[in-house]
């Protein structure tokens, strides 16, 4: 397929802590599938500027940024087939965010639920956190992306990126395709193992809420065994009455490829113990190759990949950004 005929895919991950099973099943697994499909031209970015919108430790940040890229490589992102780089190394992201900010009504930002959730959890209010969705829209639109593989929690941000593309095209010139989200049918919102009514997250203080992608088999077994469920011992899918069990069914369905109905029928009786053991083994089997590749990756090699990625990304971003500058009246003299 020619480069022009391919659809452009873009997605990002924050270097804000351990990468977990939720992000993997909700998003990163699709990143690899799209890379492996010749119909797509794929760009993946470690969005370090986004991670600075909440308190962070600058001394730790460099390691976290590198570690995040390393895990993506271990998952199967191949730098020969995907463009992989660090957001802060490509200054056009911030430039486009400024331009898109001038098209963003503050009323729209006020309705964004992610920053409101963060404020409720005690994150200090700042302009970066408030305008986070504008920077995210800039990431996507900077390369004229058509498709954005993300988990369900990013739906509202994607909607805003779509609105901004349309607003820009109507106001100035047809520069941006309107991007579509790609959200999986199963495990689009993997829930916390400790509180199955909130999403599995790297920012949760309790590490038992999540399965990290580099957790050992023993740790995975322990975390699944202690996952919060309910007192009725029937395994069935019912997110209202049985959120914990429904979450485990989604995880097992997504990791084994078997339908939820099929799994619920097999494990309906026999107690939660037997079901949880099977869920843990399914997760262990899925994550084993990732753990193994992580051990074989060395930091210098990852840094070299990121350097090359940033160079290629800057060239591509600049090509597209010139169209934006021309359209808004910031053309060269
Ligand atoms: P966290 O709350 O763990 O910090 P996040 O959404 O803030 O996660 P990222 O790690 O940048 O940040 O998310 C990367 C991708 O993983 C996004 O596409 C996001 O939608 C997806 N994702 C994150 N958590 C989950 C989850 N629990 N279930 C499904 N997808 C998820
Ligand atoms: N907001 C996303 C991370 C993110 C992103 C993006 C995802 C930043 N820019 C562009 C897709 C496309 C998150 O928290 N997961």
CSV table of C-alpha atoms and ligand atoms in Angstrom, one decimal:
chain,number,residue,atom,x,y,z
A,1,UNK,CA,0.0,0.0,0.0
A,2,UNK,CA,1.4,3.5,-0.8
A,3,UNK,CA,2.1,5.8,2.1
A,4,UNK,CA,-0.7,8.2,1.0
A,5,UNK,CA,-3.3,5.5,0.9
A,6,UNK,CA,-2.6,4.5,4.5
A,7,UNK,CA,-4.6,5.7,7.5
A,8,UNK,CA,-2.5,7.6,10.1
A,9,UNK,CA,-2.8,6.3,13.6
A,10,UNK,CA,-1.6,8.3,16.6
A,11,UNK,CA,-1.7,7.6,20.4
A,12,UNK,CA,0.0,8.6,23.5
A,13,UNK,CA,0.9,7.3,27.0
A,14,UNK,CA,1.9,9.4,30.0
A,15,UNK,CA,5.1,8.5,31.8
A,16,UNK,CA,3.4,8.8,35.1
A,17,UNK,CA,4.1,5.4,36.9
A,18,UNK,CA,3.9,1.7,36.4
A,19,UNK,CA,2.1,0.6,33.2
A,20,UNK,CA,-0.7,-1.7,34.0
A,21,UNK,CA,-3.1,-4.3,32.6
A,22,UNK,CA,-5.9,-1.7,32.1
A,23,UNK,CA,-3.8,0.4,29.6
A,24,UNK,CA,-2.6,-2.8,27.9
A,25,UNK,CA,-6.0,-4.3,27.3
A,26,UNK,CA,-7.7,-1.0,26.7
A,27,UNK,CA,-5.1,0.6,24.4
A,28,UNK,CA,-1.6,-0.8,23.9
A,29,UNK,CA,-2.6,-4.1,22.5
A,30,UNK,CA,-4.4,-2.3,19.7
A,31,UNK,CA,-1.3,-0.2,19.2
A,32,UNK,CA,0.6,-3.3,18.3
A,33,UNK,CA,-2.2,-4.8,16.1
A,34,UNK,CA,-2.4,-1.6,14.1
A,35,UNK,CA,1.3,-1.5,13.6
A,36,UNK,CA,1.1,-5.1,12.3
A,37,UNK,CA,-1.5,-4.1,9.7
A,38,UNK,CA,-0.1,-2.7,6.5
A,39,UNK,CA,-3.2,-0.4,6.1
A,40,UNK,CA,-1.9,1.9,8.8
A,41,UNK,CA,0.9,4.3,9.3
A,42,UNK,CA,1.4,4.4,13.1
A,43,UNK,CA,2.9,7.0,15.4
A,44,UNK,CA,3.2,6.5,19.2
A,45,UNK,CA,4.3,9.0,21.7
A,46,UNK,CA,5.3,9.1,25.4
A,47,UNK,CA,3.5,12.3,26.4
A,48,UNK,CA,5.8,13.7,29.0
A,49,UNK,CA,4.4,17.2,28.8
A,50,UNK,CA,1.0,15.9,29.8
A,51,UNK,CA,2.6,14.1,32.8
A,52,UNK,CA,3.9,17.4,34.1
A,53,UNK,CA,0.3,18.7,34.8
A,54,UNK,CA,0.2,16.8,38.1
A,55,UNK,CA,2.9,17.0,40.8
A,56,UNK,CA,5.9,14.9,39.9
A,57,UNK,CA,9.5,14.3,40.9
A,58,UNK,CA,12.0,15.8,38.4
A,59,UNK,CA,14.7,13.5,39.7
A,60,UNK,CA,12.6,10.4,38.9
A,61,UNK,CA,11.1,11.8,35.7
A,62,UNK,CA,14.0,10.9,33.3
A,63,UNK,CA,13.9,7.3,34.4
A,64,UNK,CA,10.1,7.1,34.2
A,65,UNK,CA,10.1,8.5,30.6
A,66,UNK,CA,12.7,6.0,29.5
A,67,UNK,CA,11.0,3.1,31.3
A,68,UNK,CA,7.7,3.9,29.6
A,69,UNK,CA,9.3,3.7,26.2
A,70,UNK,CA,11.0,0.5,27.2
A,71,UNK,CA,7.7,-1.1,28.2
A,72,UNK,CA,6.2,-0.1,24.8
A,73,UNK,CA,9.1,-1.8,23.0
A,74,UNK,CA,8.6,-4.9,25.2
A,75,UNK,CA,4.9,-5.0,24.4
A,76,UNK,CA,5.9,-5.3,20.7
A,77,UNK,CA,6.2,-1.7,19.4
A,78,UNK,CA,8.8,-2.1,16.7
A,79,UNK,CA,10.7,1.1,15.8
A,80,UNK,CA,11.2,-0.1,12.3
A,81,UNK,CA,7.4,-0.1,11.8
A,82,UNK,CA,6.2,2.5,14.3
A,83,UNK,CA,7.4,6.0,14.9
A,84,UNK,CA,8.1,6.1,18.6
A,85,UNK,CA,9.3,9.2,20.4
A,86,UNK,CA,9.1,11.6,23.3
A,87,UNK,CA,6.5,14.5,23.1
A,88,UNK,CA,8.8,17.1,24.6
A,89,UNK,CA,11.4,16.5,21.8
A,90,UNK,CA,9.0,17.8,19.2
A,91,UNK,CA,8.2,21.5,19.9
A,92,UNK,CA,5.4,21.6,17.3
A,93,UNK,CA,3.1,19.9,19.8
A,94,UNK,CA,3.2,22.9,22.1
A,95,UNK,CA,3.0,25.4,19.3
A,96,UNK,CA,-0.2,23.7,17.8
A,97,UNK,CA,-1.7,23.5,21.3
A,98,UNK,CA,-1.4,27.3,21.6
A,99,UNK,CA,-3.1,27.8,18.2
A,100,UNK,CA,-5.9,25.3,19.1
A,101,UNK,CA,-6.2,27.0,22.5
A,102,UNK,CA,-7.3,30.2,20.7
A,103,UNK,CA,-10.2,28.2,19.2
A,104,UNK,CA,-11.3,26.5,22.5
A,105,UNK,CA,-14.1,28.0,24.4
A,106,UNK,CA,-13.4,27.9,28.2
A,107,UNK,CA,-16.9,26.6,28.7
A,108,UNK,CA,-16.0,23.4,26.8
A,109,UNK,CA,-12.9,22.9,29.1
A,110,UNK,CA,-15.1,23.4,32.1
A,111,UNK,CA,-17.1,20.4,31.1
A,112,UNK,CA,-14.1,18.0,30.9
A,113,UNK,CA,-14.5,15.4,33.6
A,114,UNK,CA,-10.9,14.1,33.9
A,115,UNK,CA,-9.5,17.4,35.3
A,116,UNK,CA,-12.5,17.7,37.6
A,117,UNK,CA,-11.8,14.2,38.9
A,118,UNK,CA,-8.2,15.1,39.5
A,119,UNK,CA,-9.1,18.3,41.4
A,120,UNK,CA,-11.4,16.3,43.6
A,121,UNK,CA,-8.5,13.9,44.4
A,122,UNK,CA,-6.5,17.0,45.6
A,123,UNK,CA,-4.3,17.7,42.6
A,124,UNK,CA,-3.6,21.4,42.6
A,125,UNK,CA,-5.4,23.4,39.9
A,126,UNK,CA,-3.1,24.8,37.2
A,127,UNK,CA,-3.4,26.0,33.7
A,128,UNK,CA,-1.6,23.0,32.2
A,129,UNK,CA,-4.1,20.6,33.8
A,130,UNK,CA,-7.0,22.7,32.6
A,131,UNK,CA,-5.7,22.9,29.0
A,132,UNK,CA,-4.5,19.2,29.0
A,133,UNK,CA,-7.2,18.2,26.4
A,134,UNK,CA,-6.1,21.0,24.1
A,135,UNK,CA,-2.5,19.6,24.1
A,136,UNK,CA,-3.9,16.2,23.5
A,137,UNK,CA,-5.9,17.4,20.5
A,138,UNK,CA,-2.7,19.0,19.2
A,139,UNK,CA,-0.8,15.7,19.5
A,140,UNK,CA,-3.4,14.0,17.4
A,141,UNK,CA,-4.0,16.7,14.8
A,142,UNK,CA,-0.3,17.5,14.4
A,143,UNK,CA,0.1,14.5,12.1
A,144,UNK,CA,-3.4,14.6,10.6
A,145,UNK,CA,-4.2,11.4,12.4
A,146,UNK,CA,-7.4,9.5,11.3
A,147,UNK,CA,-7.5,6.9,14.1
A,148,UNK,CA,-6.7,7.0,17.8
A,149,UNK,CA,-6.5,3.8,19.8
A,150,UNK,CA,-7.4,4.6,23.4
A,151,UNK,CA,-9.3,3.2,26.4
A,152,UNK,CA,-12.9,4.4,27.1
A,153,UNK,CA,-11.8,7.0,29.6
A,154,UNK,CA,-10.4,9.1,26.7
A,155,UNK,CA,-13.7,9.3,24.8
A,156,UNK,CA,-14.6,12.8,26.0
A,157,UNK,CA,-11.1,14.1,25.1
A,158,UNK,CA,-11.3,12.6,21.6
A,159,UNK,CA,-14.7,14.2,21.1
A,160,UNK,CA,-13.0,17.6,21.8
A,161,UNK,CA,-10.2,16.8,19.4
A,162,UNK,CA,-12.8,16.1,16.7
A,163,UNK,CA,-14.7,19.4,17.5
A,164,UNK,CA,-11.4,21.3,17.3
A,165,UNK,CA,-10.5,19.8,13.9
A,166,UNK,CA,-13.9,20.7,12.5
A,167,UNK,CA,-13.8,24.2,14.1
A,168,UNK,CA,-10.3,24.8,12.6
A,169,UNK,CA,-11.3,23.5,9.1
A,170,UNK,CA,-14.5,25.7,9.1
A,171,UNK,CA,-12.7,28.8,10.3
A,172,UNK,CA,-9.4,28.6,8.3
A,173,UNK,CA,-8.9,25.8,5.7
A,174,UNK,CA,-9.4,22.0,5.4
A,175,UNK,CA,-6.2,21.0,7.1
A,176,UNK,CA,-7.2,18.3,9.5
A,177,UNK,CA,-9.0,14.9,9.1
A,178,UNK,CA,-11.6,14.5,11.9
A,179,UNK,CA,-10.0,11.7,14.0
A,180,UNK,CA,-12.0,8.6,15.1
A,181,UNK,CA,-11.3,6.8,18.4
A,182,UNK,CA,-10.6,3.1,18.4
A,183,UNK,CA,-11.9,1.6,21.7
A,184,UNK,CA,-12.0,-2.2,22.2
A,185,UNK,CA,-15.4,-3.9,22.8
A,186,UNK,CA,-14.1,-5.8,25.8
A,187,UNK,CA,-11.9,-4.4,28.6
A,188,UNK,CA,-12.2,-0.8,27.4
A,189,UNK,CA,-12.4,0.2,31.0
A,190,UNK,CA,-10.6,-2.3,33.2
A,191,UNK,CA,-11.6,-1.6,36.8
A,192,UNK,CA,-9.5,-1.5,40.0
A,193,UNK,CA,-9.1,-4.9,41.8
A,194,UNK,CA,-9.6,-3.1,45.1
A,195,UNK,CA,-12.6,-1.0,44.2
A,196,UNK,CA,-14.3,-2.3,41.1
A,197,UNK,CA,-16.4,0.8,40.7
A,198,UNK,CA,-13.3,2.9,39.8
A,199,UNK,CA,-10.9,2.4,36.9
A,200,UNK,CA,-7.5,0.5,37.3
A,201,UNK,CA,-5.0,3.4,37.5
A,202,UNK,CA,-1.3,4.0,38.0
A,203,UNK,CA,-2.1,7.1,40.2
A,204,UNK,CA,-4.0,5.0,42.8
A,205,UNK,CA,-2.0,5.0,46.0
A,206,UNK,CA,-2.8,1.3,46.7
A,207,UNK,CA,-0.6,-0.9,44.4
A,208,UNK,CA,-3.0,-3.8,44.8
A,209,UNK,CA,-5.5,-2.0,42.6
A,210,UNK,CA,-3.6,-2.9,39.5
A,211,UNK,CA,-1.6,-5.6,37.8
A,212,UNK,CA,1.6,-4.0,36.5
A,213,UNK,CA,2.9,-5.3,33.2
A,214,UNK,CA,6.1,-6.5,34.9
A,215,UNK,CA,4.5,-8.1,37.9
A,216,UNK,CA,5.8,-11.7,38.6
A,217,UNK,CA,3.4,-14.6,38.3
A,218,UNK,CA,3.3,-14.9,42.1
A,219,UNK,CA,2.4,-11.2,42.6
A,220,UNK,CA,-0.3,-11.6,39.9
A,221,UNK,CA,-1.8,-14.7,41.7
A,222,UNK,CA,-1.8,-12.8,45.0
A,223,UNK,CA,-3.4,-9.7,43.6
A,224,UNK,CA,-6.1,-11.6,41.7
A,225,UNK,CA,-6.8,-13.8,44.8
A,226,UNK,CA,-7.4,-10.7,46.9
A,227,UNK,CA,-9.5,-8.9,44.3
A,228,UNK,CA,-12.7,-7.5,45.8
A,229,UNK,CA,-15.8,-9.4,44.7
A,230,UNK,CA,-19.1,-10.1,46.5
A,231,UNK,CA,-20.6,-12.7,48.8
A,232,UNK,CA,-22.8,-14.6,46.3
A,233,UNK,CA,-20.5,-17.3,44.9
A,234,UNK,CA,-22.1,-17.5,41.3
A,235,UNK,CA,-19.9,-16.3,38.5
A,236,UNK,CA,-22.0,-14.2,36.1
A,237,UNK,CA,-21.7,-11.0,34.2
A,238,UNK,CA,-23.6,-8.2,35.9
A,239,UNK,CA,-21.8,-4.9,36.2
A,240,UNK,CA,-24.3,-3.4,38.6
A,241,UNK,CA,-24.7,-6.3,41.1
A,242,UNK,CA,-21.3,-8.0,40.6
A,243,UNK,CA,-18.8,-5.4,39.4
A,244,UNK,CA,-15.7,-7.3,40.7
A,245,UNK,CA,-16.6,-10.6,39.0
A,246,UNK,CA,-17.7,-8.8,35.8
A,247,UNK,CA,-14.3,-7.0,35.7
A,248,UNK,CA,-12.5,-10.4,36.1
A,249,UNK,CA,-14.7,-11.9,33.3
A,250,UNK,CA,-13.8,-9.0,31.0
A,251,UNK,CA,-10.1,-9.4,31.8
A,252,UNK,CA,-10.2,-13.2,31.2
A,253,UNK,CA,-12.3,-12.8,28.0
A,254,UNK,CA,-9.8,-10.2,26.7
A,255,UNK,CA,-6.7,-12.2,27.5
A,256,UNK,CA,-8.0,-15.6,26.3
A,257,UNK,CA,-10.2,-14.5,23.3
A,258,UNK,CA,-13.1,-16.5,24.7
A,259,UNK,CA,-16.5,-14.9,25.0
A,260,UNK,CA,-17.8,-13.7,28.4
A,261,UNK,CA,-20.9,-16.0,28.0
A,262,UNK,CA,-18.7,-19.0,27.4
A,263,UNK,CA,-16.5,-18.2,30.5
A,264,UNK,CA,-19.5,-17.4,32.7
A,265,UNK,CA,-21.0,-20.8,31.7
A,266,UNK,CA,-17.8,-22.7,32.5
A,267,UNK,CA,-17.2,-21.0,35.8
A,268,UNK,CA,-20.8,-20.3,37.0
A,269,UNK,CA,-20.5,-22.9,39.7
A,270,UNK,CA,-17.4,-24.2,41.5
A,271,UNK,CA,-16.8,-21.0,43.6
A,272,UNK,CA,-14.7,-17.9,43.2
A,273,UNK,CA,-11.5,-19.6,44.1
A,274,UNK,CA,-11.3,-21.8,41.0
A,275,UNK,CA,-12.4,-18.9,38.8
A,276,UNK,CA,-9.8,-16.5,40.2
A,277,UNK,CA,-7.1,-19.1,39.7
A,278,UNK,CA,-8.0,-19.4,36.0
A,279,UNK,CA,-8.1,-15.6,35.6
A,280,UNK,CA,-4.6,-15.3,37.2
A,281,UNK,CA,-3.2,-17.9,34.9
A,282,UNK,CA,-4.7,-16.2,31.8
A,283,UNK,CA,-3.1,-12.9,32.8
A,284,UNK,CA,0.3,-14.6,33.5
A,285,UNK,CA,0.3,-16.3,30.1
A,286,UNK,CA,-0.6,-13.0,28.4
A,287,UNK,CA,2.1,-11.0,30.2
A,288,UNK,CA,5.0,-13.6,30.2
A,289,UNK,CA,6.4,-12.5,26.8
A,290,UNK,CA,6.4,-8.8,27.9
A,291,UNK,CA,8.3,-9.6,31.1
A,292,UNK,CA,10.8,-11.7,29.1
A,293,UNK,CA,11.5,-8.9,26.5
A,294,UNK,CA,11.8,-6.3,29.2
A,295,UNK,CA,14.8,-8.1,30.6
A,296,UNK,CA,16.5,-8.1,27.3
A,297,UNK,CA,16.2,-4.3,26.6
A,298,UNK,CA,19.0,-2.0,27.5
A,299,UNK,CA,18.7,1.7,28.3
A,300,UNK,CA,21.2,2.9,25.8
A,301,UNK,CA,19.4,1.1,23.0
A,302,UNK,CA,16.1,2.6,24.1
A,303,UNK,CA,17.6,6.1,24.2
A,304,UNK,CA,19.0,5.6,20.7
A,305,UNK,CA,15.5,4.6,19.4
A,306,UNK,CA,14.0,7.7,21.0
A,307,UNK,CA,16.6,10.0,19.5
A,308,UNK,CA,16.0,8.7,16.0
A,309,UNK,CA,12.2,8.8,16.6
A,310,UNK,CA,12.3,12.4,17.6
A,311,UNK,CA,14.3,13.3,14.5
A,312,UNK,CA,11.8,11.7,12.2
A,313,UNK,CA,8.8,13.0,14.2
A,314,UNK,CA,10.1,16.6,14.0
A,315,UNK,CA,10.4,16.4,10.2
A,316,UNK,CA,6.9,15.0,9.8
A,317,UNK,CA,5.4,17.4,12.3
A,318,UNK,CA,7.1,20.4,10.7
A,319,UNK,CA,5.7,19.5,7.3
A,320,UNK,CA,2.2,19.4,8.6
A,321,UNK,CA,2.6,22.4,10.9
A,322,UNK,CA,3.5,24.6,8.0
A,323,UNK,CA,0.1,24.1,6.5
A,324,UNK,CA,-1.4,25.2,9.9
A,325,UNK,CA,0.7,28.3,10.0
A,326,UNK,CA,-0.2,29.3,6.5
A,327,UNK,CA,-3.9,28.7,7.2
A,328,UNK,CA,-4.0,30.9,10.3
A,329,UNK,CA,-1.9,33.8,8.9
A,330,UNK,CA,1.5,32.9,10.4
A,331,UNK,CA,3.2,32.1,7.1
A,332,UNK,CA,6.9,32.7,6.6
A,333,UNK,CA,8.3,36.0,5.4
B,1,LIG,P1,-3.7,6.1,34.8
B,1,LIG,O1,-5.0,6.5,35.4
B,1,LIG,O2,-3.3,4.7,35.1
B,1,LIG,O3,-2.5,7.0,35.1
B,1,LIG,P2,-4.1,7.3,32.4
B,1,LIG,O4,-5.4,7.1,31.6
B,1,LIG,O5,-4.0,8.6,33.1
B,1,LIG,O6,-3.9,6.1,33.3
B,1,LIG,P3,-2.1,6.5,30.5
B,1,LIG,O7,-1.2,5.5,31.2
B,1,LIG,O8,-1.4,7.6,29.7
B,1,LIG,O9,-2.9,7.3,31.5
B,1,LIG,O10,-3.1,5.8,29.5
B,1,LIG,C1,-2.7,5.1,28.4
B,1,LIG,C2,-3.8,4.5,27.7
B,1,LIG,O11,-4.4,3.5,28.5
B,1,LIG,C3,-5.0,5.4,27.4
B,1,LIG,O12,-5.4,5.2,26.1
B,1,LIG,C4,-6.0,5.1,28.4
B,1,LIG,O13,-7.3,5.3,27.9
B,1,LIG,C5,-5.8,3.6,28.6
B,1,LIG,N1,-6.2,3.2,29.9
B,1,LIG,C6,-5.7,3.6,31.1
B,1,LIG,N2,-6.3,3.0,32.2
B,1,LIG,C7,-7.2,2.1,31.6
B,1,LIG,C8,-8.1,1.2,32.2
B,1,LIG,N3,-8.2,1.0,33.5
B,1,LIG,N4,-8.8,0.4,31.3
B,1,LIG,C9,-8.7,0.6,30.0
B,1,LIG,N5,-7.9,1.4,29.4
B,1,LIG,C10,-7.1,2.2,30.2
B,2,LIG,N1,-4.8,11.7,27.8
B,2,LIG,C1,-4.2,10.4,27.5
B,2,LIG,C2,-2.8,10.4,27.0
B,2,LIG,C3,-2.7,11.2,25.7
B,2,LIG,C4,-3.1,10.7,24.4
B,2,LIG,C5,-2.8,11.7,23.5
B,2,LIG,C6,-3.8,9.6,24.0
B,2,LIG,C7,-2.1,12.4,25.5
B,2,LIG,N2,-2.1,12.7,24.2
B,2,LIG,C8,-3.1,11.7,22.2
B,2,LIG,C9,-4.2,9.5,22.6
B,2,LIG,C10,-3.8,10.5,21.7
B,2,LIG,C11,-4.3,9.5,28.7
B,2,LIG,O1,-4.4,10.0,29.8
B,2,LIG,N3,-4.3,8.3,28.6
